[in-house]
Structures are given as structure tokens and as C-alpha cells.
Amino acid sequence: MPRPHSVFITGASSGIGAALARRYAARGAAVGLFARRAVELDALTATLPAGRAVAYVGDVRDAAPLARAAADFIARFGPPDVVIANAGISRGVLTGEGNDLPAFRAVFDTNVIGLVHTFAPFLAAMNGAGQGALVGIASVAGFRGLPGSGAYSSSKAAAISYLESLRVEQRGTGVAVLTVCPGYIATPMTEQNPYPMPFLLDVDEAARRIVRAIDRRKCFYVLPWQMAVVGRLLRILPRPVYDAL
């Protein structure tokens, strides 16, 4: 596929989003950067080529700022070649803990509804152009339910199913829908994890691999490859065996 001329990324202030922004900007693309943290966004924008990076402050749980950002980005650069719904949060939760109910809602609103809020304002323009890619960052955590991670695992499982539905809906429009499922990536989200993280991948290397997968229009991509193998094994394990493990 030709190199994209314009890319819009949510959750762009750090981690995978920031690494993707740097990589696309280095390839000459105009990048729209959407995130909650203005200071971090401005710091990232200052490192990118002048006039080719535009920062938008907002929360993906709120459709209005994303709609405004999409309208401005399209006015500046036309329908984007790639939209990456990367914003996501993780919270440890337990269903029996009443204080965790707001965390459940925040995780679902960000990780699932945030995808819809990200793609919706771009879809008409991209369909009209008949080209582009909508990319959702899910997770291998969505393959099976993990104890203590009921919100995160189920939100990523929902994201995977939503992206699959959207992919089929978009068939024949020229707009591809891609699902990316990272394993453990060295980001601020994972650095607080108090447990071993097998096959931990450097964030810049992860961004390189994700960009390559997007270029190749891989409809479902798991990284690193070792986690793809683990994921396949997890999905075929009988429930009694999985529960015991």
C-alpha cells in the first residue's frame, strides 16, 4: 500500500500512541494527536515536523471533542488515510467490590465506546474517498477472561467483536478495518504491573511492527508473534482446563 499522507491517533500523548505518531511523522505523514493530557501532547508535538502535527485535547469517552477534532483535521488535510483508535485504560477490579463499579464503567466507556466515538466522525469522509484504514488497538487480554481484570479483558473482547462487525460492514467500501492485539509492551500502562510479563516488547519496535501490519492491511494482527501462539492456545483450551490453570 502507498505510504499514508495523514494519520489520526487517539491516546497519542504516551506509549504506543506517541510511538506511532513519531514513526508516521518520520515517514512524512501529517498526524492528528488526540489525548487528555495537554502538556504531554504539546511536548510531543514540539518534537515533530512543524505544521505536520496538530494536537487536540479531549477524552474519547466524550463524542463532542472527537467530532470537532475530526472536522478540523479533515478541513486541514482531507479524509485521513489511517485512523488509529489507541486510547485505552486498565484497572484492576472485582465485581463484589462496590467501589469498583465506576472503574468498570470508565474502562468500558474508554476501551469500547471510545472506538465508536473515534471512528464515527471520520467514516462518511473516508467512505466518500473510498480508501483508508480504521485501526483499533485491542489486546491479547481479550482472548480469555483474566482474574482481577474483568473490566479490561471483557472490554478488549468487546472491542475485538466490535471491530469484526465493523470490518464486515465496511466490506466493499475501500475502507479497511484492522484489529491489533498487542501482548506486553513497555509503556507507562505496563510499567506498574507487579507480575512477570513474558515477551515484553519495546514500544518503538511495537510501533514499527504495527505500522507494517497497517501498510499490509492485515485484518487481525497479534504482536509479538510469541503472543500470537499463546493466544491461539488460550482460545482452544477447554474451559475446565483454563479454569484450573
Tab-separated table of C-alpha atoms in Angstrom:
chain	number	residue	atom	x	y	z
A	1	MET	CA	0.000	0.000	0.000
A	2	PRO	CA	1.179	3.624	-0.574
A	3	ARG	CA	2.518	5.436	2.460
A	4	PRO	CA	-0.256	7.358	4.248
A	5	HIS	CA	-0.308	11.134	3.927
A	6	SER	CA	-2.438	11.765	7.018
A	7	VAL	CA	-2.966	9.784	10.225
A	8	PHE	CA	-5.194	10.500	13.225
A	9	ILE	CA	-4.307	8.817	16.549
A	10	THR	CA	-6.079	8.780	19.913
A	11	GLY	CA	-4.248	8.120	23.162
A	12	ALA	CA	-1.345	9.889	21.476
A	13	SER	CA	0.332	11.530	24.465
A	14	SER	CA	2.401	8.491	25.519
A	15	GLY	CA	3.041	4.796	24.995
A	16	ILE	CA	2.033	3.145	21.737
A	17	GLY	CA	0.156	6.227	20.517
A	18	ALA	CA	3.160	8.531	20.852
A	19	ALA	CA	5.472	5.952	19.272
A	20	LEU	CA	3.097	5.591	16.316
A	21	ALA	CA	2.924	9.376	15.947
A	22	ARG	CA	6.710	9.653	15.818
A	23	ARG	CA	7.008	6.862	13.277
A	24	TYR	CA	4.327	8.210	10.940
A	25	ALA	CA	5.665	11.762	11.190
A	26	ALA	CA	9.150	10.488	10.329
A	27	ARG	CA	7.639	8.965	7.188
A	28	GLY	CA	6.265	12.353	6.173
A	29	ALA	CA	2.631	11.972	7.215
A	30	ALA	CA	0.556	14.719	8.784
A	31	VAL	CA	-0.552	13.482	12.202
A	32	GLY	CA	-3.525	14.406	14.352
A	33	LEU	CA	-2.845	13.720	18.031
A	34	PHE	CA	-5.789	13.333	20.396
A	35	ALA	CA	-5.389	12.753	24.140
A	36	ARG	CA	-6.455	14.024	27.548
A	37	ARG	CA	-3.106	15.440	28.697
A	38	ALA	CA	-2.354	18.795	27.091
A	39	VAL	CA	1.180	19.188	28.464
A	40	GLU	CA	2.321	15.811	27.160
A	41	LEU	CA	0.613	16.412	23.815
A	42	ASP	CA	2.334	19.769	23.384
A	43	ALA	CA	5.697	18.243	24.302
A	44	LEU	CA	5.265	15.512	21.694
A	45	THR	CA	4.041	17.945	19.030
A	46	ALA	CA	7.115	20.123	19.588
A	47	THR	CA	9.348	17.202	18.566
A	48	LEU	CA	7.537	16.609	15.258
A	49	PRO	CA	7.911	18.498	11.952
A	50	ALA	CA	6.369	21.960	12.111
A	51	GLY	CA	2.950	22.240	10.521
A	52	ARG	CA	2.562	18.479	10.171
A	53	ALA	CA	1.278	17.695	13.676
A	54	VAL	CA	-1.926	19.008	15.212
A	55	ALA	CA	-2.816	18.366	18.863
A	56	TYR	CA	-6.371	18.021	20.138
A	57	VAL	CA	-7.179	17.754	23.835
A	58	GLY	CA	-10.138	15.613	24.854
A	59	ASP	CA	-11.404	12.356	26.299
A	60	VAL	CA	-12.601	9.592	23.949
A	61	ARG	CA	-15.496	8.947	26.323
A	62	ASP	CA	-16.943	12.252	25.094
A	63	ALA	CA	-18.036	12.235	21.448
A	64	ALA	CA	-18.168	16.026	21.044
A	65	PRO	CA	-14.433	16.879	21.202
A	66	LEU	CA	-13.648	13.990	18.867
A	67	ALA	CA	-16.226	15.232	16.377
A	68	ARG	CA	-14.675	18.716	16.491
A	69	ALA	CA	-11.168	17.303	16.108
A	70	ALA	CA	-12.228	15.154	13.157
A	71	ALA	CA	-13.871	18.104	11.407
A	72	ASP	CA	-10.769	20.265	11.871
A	73	PHE	CA	-8.381	17.518	10.751
A	74	ILE	CA	-10.432	16.794	7.622
A	75	ALA	CA	-10.600	20.522	6.832
A	76	ARG	CA	-6.807	20.758	7.069
A	77	PHE	CA	-5.703	17.530	5.403
A	78	GLY	CA	-8.735	15.889	3.797
A	79	PRO	CA	-10.085	12.444	4.721
A	80	PRO	CA	-7.353	10.642	6.683
A	81	ASP	CA	-5.569	7.633	5.279
A	82	VAL	CA	-5.410	5.984	8.698
A	83	VAL	CA	-7.389	6.481	11.921
A	84	ILE	CA	-5.979	4.650	14.943
A	85	ALA	CA	-8.219	4.234	17.987
A	86	ASN	CA	-5.459	3.622	20.502
A	87	ALA	CA	-6.760	5.248	23.699
A	88	GLY	CA	-7.264	2.699	26.448
A	89	ILE	CA	-7.119	2.270	30.196
A	90	SER	CA	-6.738	-0.675	32.538
A	91	ARG	CA	-7.982	-1.033	36.100
A	92	GLY	CA	-7.834	-3.971	38.460
A	93	VAL	CA	-11.419	-4.693	39.546
A	94	LEU	CA	-13.538	-7.152	41.499
A	95	THR	CA	-17.257	-7.459	40.871
A	96	GLY	CA	-18.045	-7.790	44.582
A	97	GLU	CA	-16.350	-4.519	45.431
A	98	GLY	CA	-18.957	-1.771	45.154
A	99	ASN	CA	-16.256	0.874	44.863
A	100	ASP	CA	-15.034	-0.775	41.651
A	101	LEU	CA	-18.247	-0.166	39.715
A	102	PRO	CA	-17.122	3.281	38.468
A	103	ALA	CA	-13.874	1.678	37.281
A	104	PHE	CA	-15.841	-0.887	35.252
A	105	ARG	CA	-17.751	1.921	33.554
A	106	ALA	CA	-14.644	4.006	32.869
A	107	VAL	CA	-12.833	1.056	31.287
A	108	PHE	CA	-15.774	0.101	29.052
A	109	ASP	CA	-16.519	3.685	28.073
A	110	THR	CA	-12.879	4.250	27.095
A	111	ASN	CA	-11.947	0.911	25.557
A	112	VAL	CA	-15.193	0.172	23.696
A	113	ILE	CA	-17.348	3.276	23.291
A	114	GLY	CA	-14.166	5.241	22.682
A	115	LEU	CA	-13.635	3.221	19.492
A	116	VAL	CA	-17.061	4.213	18.211
A	117	HIS	CA	-16.517	7.860	19.125
A	118	THR	CA	-13.169	7.798	17.286
A	119	PHE	CA	-14.318	6.225	14.027
A	120	ALA	CA	-17.812	7.690	13.654
A	121	PRO	CA	-16.897	11.285	12.680
A	122	PHE	CA	-14.405	10.120	10.037
A	123	LEU	CA	-16.446	7.375	8.421
A	124	ALA	CA	-18.514	9.387	5.934
A	125	ALA	CA	-15.495	11.252	4.571
A	126	MET	CA	-13.388	8.103	4.295
A	127	ASN	CA	-16.190	6.140	2.637
A	128	GLY	CA	-16.660	9.034	0.241
A	129	ALA	CA	-12.979	8.892	-0.631
A	130	GLY	CA	-13.226	5.120	-0.986
A	131	GLN	CA	-9.955	4.434	0.786
A	132	GLY	CA	-8.221	4.354	4.172
A	133	ALA	CA	-7.945	2.202	7.258
A	134	LEU	CA	-9.673	2.239	10.623
A	135	VAL	CA	-7.396	0.593	13.187
A	136	GLY	CA	-8.490	-0.481	16.655
A	137	ILE	CA	-5.922	-1.335	19.320
A	138	ALA	CA	-7.351	-4.261	21.270
A	139	SER	CA	-5.285	-6.737	23.323
A	140	VAL	CA	-4.473	-10.403	23.778
A	141	ALA	CA	-6.199	-9.903	27.152
A	142	GLY	CA	-9.433	-10.041	25.176
A	143	PHE	CA	-8.916	-13.682	24.212
A	144	ARG	CA	-9.881	-15.114	27.624
A	145	GLY	CA	-11.123	-13.664	30.891
A	146	LEU	CA	-8.338	-12.947	33.374
A	147	PRO	CA	-8.978	-12.905	37.149
A	148	GLY	CA	-8.884	-9.419	38.619
A	149	SER	CA	-9.093	-7.962	35.112
A	150	GLY	CA	-12.776	-8.482	34.419
A	151	ALA	CA	-13.185	-4.951	33.122
A	152	TYR	CA	-10.096	-4.873	30.921
A	153	SER	CA	-10.395	-8.402	29.492
A	154	SER	CA	-14.084	-8.103	28.709
A	155	SER	CA	-13.697	-4.611	27.243
A	156	LYS	CA	-10.980	-5.842	24.887
A	157	ALA	CA	-13.084	-8.882	23.953
A	158	ALA	CA	-15.915	-6.480	23.141
A	159	ALA	CA	-13.513	-4.329	21.123
A	160	ILE	CA	-12.424	-7.353	19.076
A	161	SER	CA	-16.039	-8.264	18.294
A	162	TYR	CA	-16.993	-4.665	17.502
A	163	LEU	CA	-14.075	-4.302	15.087
A	164	GLU	CA	-15.023	-7.540	13.380
A	165	SER	CA	-18.592	-6.299	12.911
A	166	LEU	CA	-17.329	-3.018	11.513
A	167	ARG	CA	-14.919	-4.801	9.182
A	168	VAL	CA	-17.734	-6.793	7.601
A	169	GLU	CA	-19.968	-3.712	7.391
A	170	GLN	CA	-17.203	-1.861	5.541
A	171	ARG	CA	-16.578	-4.604	3.017
A	172	GLY	CA	-16.650	-3.162	-0.490
A	173	THR	CA	-16.258	0.477	0.606
A	174	GLY	CA	-12.486	0.620	0.155
A	175	VAL	CA	-12.052	1.395	3.854
A	176	ALA	CA	-10.290	-1.429	5.698
A	177	VAL	CA	-10.859	-2.227	9.379
A	178	LEU	CA	-7.906	-3.685	11.249
A	179	THR	CA	-7.720	-5.230	14.718
A	180	VAL	CA	-4.352	-5.040	16.500
A	181	CYS	CA	-3.829	-7.140	19.623
A	182	PRO	CA	-0.597	-6.348	21.450
A	183	GLY	CA	0.803	-8.515	24.184
A	184	TYR	CA	3.012	-6.871	26.800
A	185	ILE	CA	4.510	-3.610	25.536
A	186	ALA	CA	6.880	-1.472	27.612
A	187	THR	CA	4.650	1.579	28.232
A	188	PRO	CA	3.560	3.620	31.257
A	189	MET	CA	0.455	1.384	31.447
A	190	THR	CA	2.500	-1.774	31.948
A	191	GLU	CA	5.420	-0.479	33.992
A	192	GLN	CA	3.375	-0.728	37.200
A	193	ASN	CA	2.436	-4.381	36.661
A	194	PRO	CA	3.601	-6.372	39.716
A	195	TYR	CA	3.934	-9.657	37.810
A	196	PRO	CA	6.224	-11.123	35.121
A	197	MET	CA	5.436	-10.001	31.577
A	198	PRO	CA	6.594	-12.618	29.071
A	199	PHE	CA	7.805	-11.492	25.637
A	200	LEU	CA	7.820	-7.819	26.710
A	201	LEU	CA	8.347	-5.689	23.600
A	202	ASP	CA	9.962	-2.249	23.319
A	203	VAL	CA	7.356	0.370	22.423
A	204	ASP	CA	9.215	1.734	19.389
A	205	GLU	CA	9.643	-1.774	18.000
A	206	ALA	CA	5.955	-2.399	18.636
A	207	ALA	CA	5.084	0.764	16.689
A	208	ARG	CA	7.289	-0.343	13.795
A	209	ARG	CA	5.527	-3.696	13.602
A	210	ILE	CA	2.060	-2.153	13.889
A	211	VAL	CA	2.764	0.318	11.087
A	212	ARG	CA	3.991	-2.531	8.896
A	213	ALA	CA	0.823	-4.518	9.631
A	214	ILE	CA	-1.314	-1.482	8.741
A	215	ASP	CA	0.621	-0.988	5.496
A	216	ARG	CA	-0.099	-4.607	4.632
A	217	ARG	CA	-3.767	-4.258	5.656
A	218	LYS	CA	-3.618	-7.260	7.986
A	219	CYS	CA	-7.180	-7.523	9.255
A	220	PHE	CA	-6.134	-9.204	12.529
A	221	TYR	CA	-2.629	-8.800	13.927
A	222	VAL	CA	-1.139	-10.049	17.197
A	223	LEU	CA	2.293	-8.950	18.405
A	224	PRO	CA	4.817	-10.182	19.218
A	225	TRP	CA	4.485	-13.458	17.340
A	226	GLN	CA	5.040	-15.458	20.526
A	227	MET	CA	1.853	-13.982	21.978
A	228	ALA	CA	0.014	-14.964	18.810
A	229	VAL	CA	0.950	-18.574	19.558
A	230	VAL	CA	-0.051	-18.212	23.217
A	231	GLY	CA	-3.312	-16.605	22.140
A	232	ARG	CA	-4.218	-19.479	19.848
A	233	LEU	CA	-3.523	-21.961	22.633
A	234	LEU	CA	-5.602	-19.969	25.113
A	235	ARG	CA	-8.580	-19.852	22.768
A	236	ILE	CA	-8.670	-23.612	22.216
A	237	LEU	CA	-8.180	-24.655	25.841
A	238	PRO	CA	-11.321	-26.334	27.249
A	239	ARG	CA	-12.936	-24.211	29.936
A	240	PRO	CA	-12.285	-26.675	32.815
A	241	VAL	CA	-8.577	-26.777	31.883
A	242	TYR	CA	-8.348	-22.991	31.579
A	243	ASP	CA	-10.112	-22.505	34.914
A	244	ALA	CA	-7.717	-24.887	36.659
A	245	LEU	CA	-4.682	-23.157	35.182
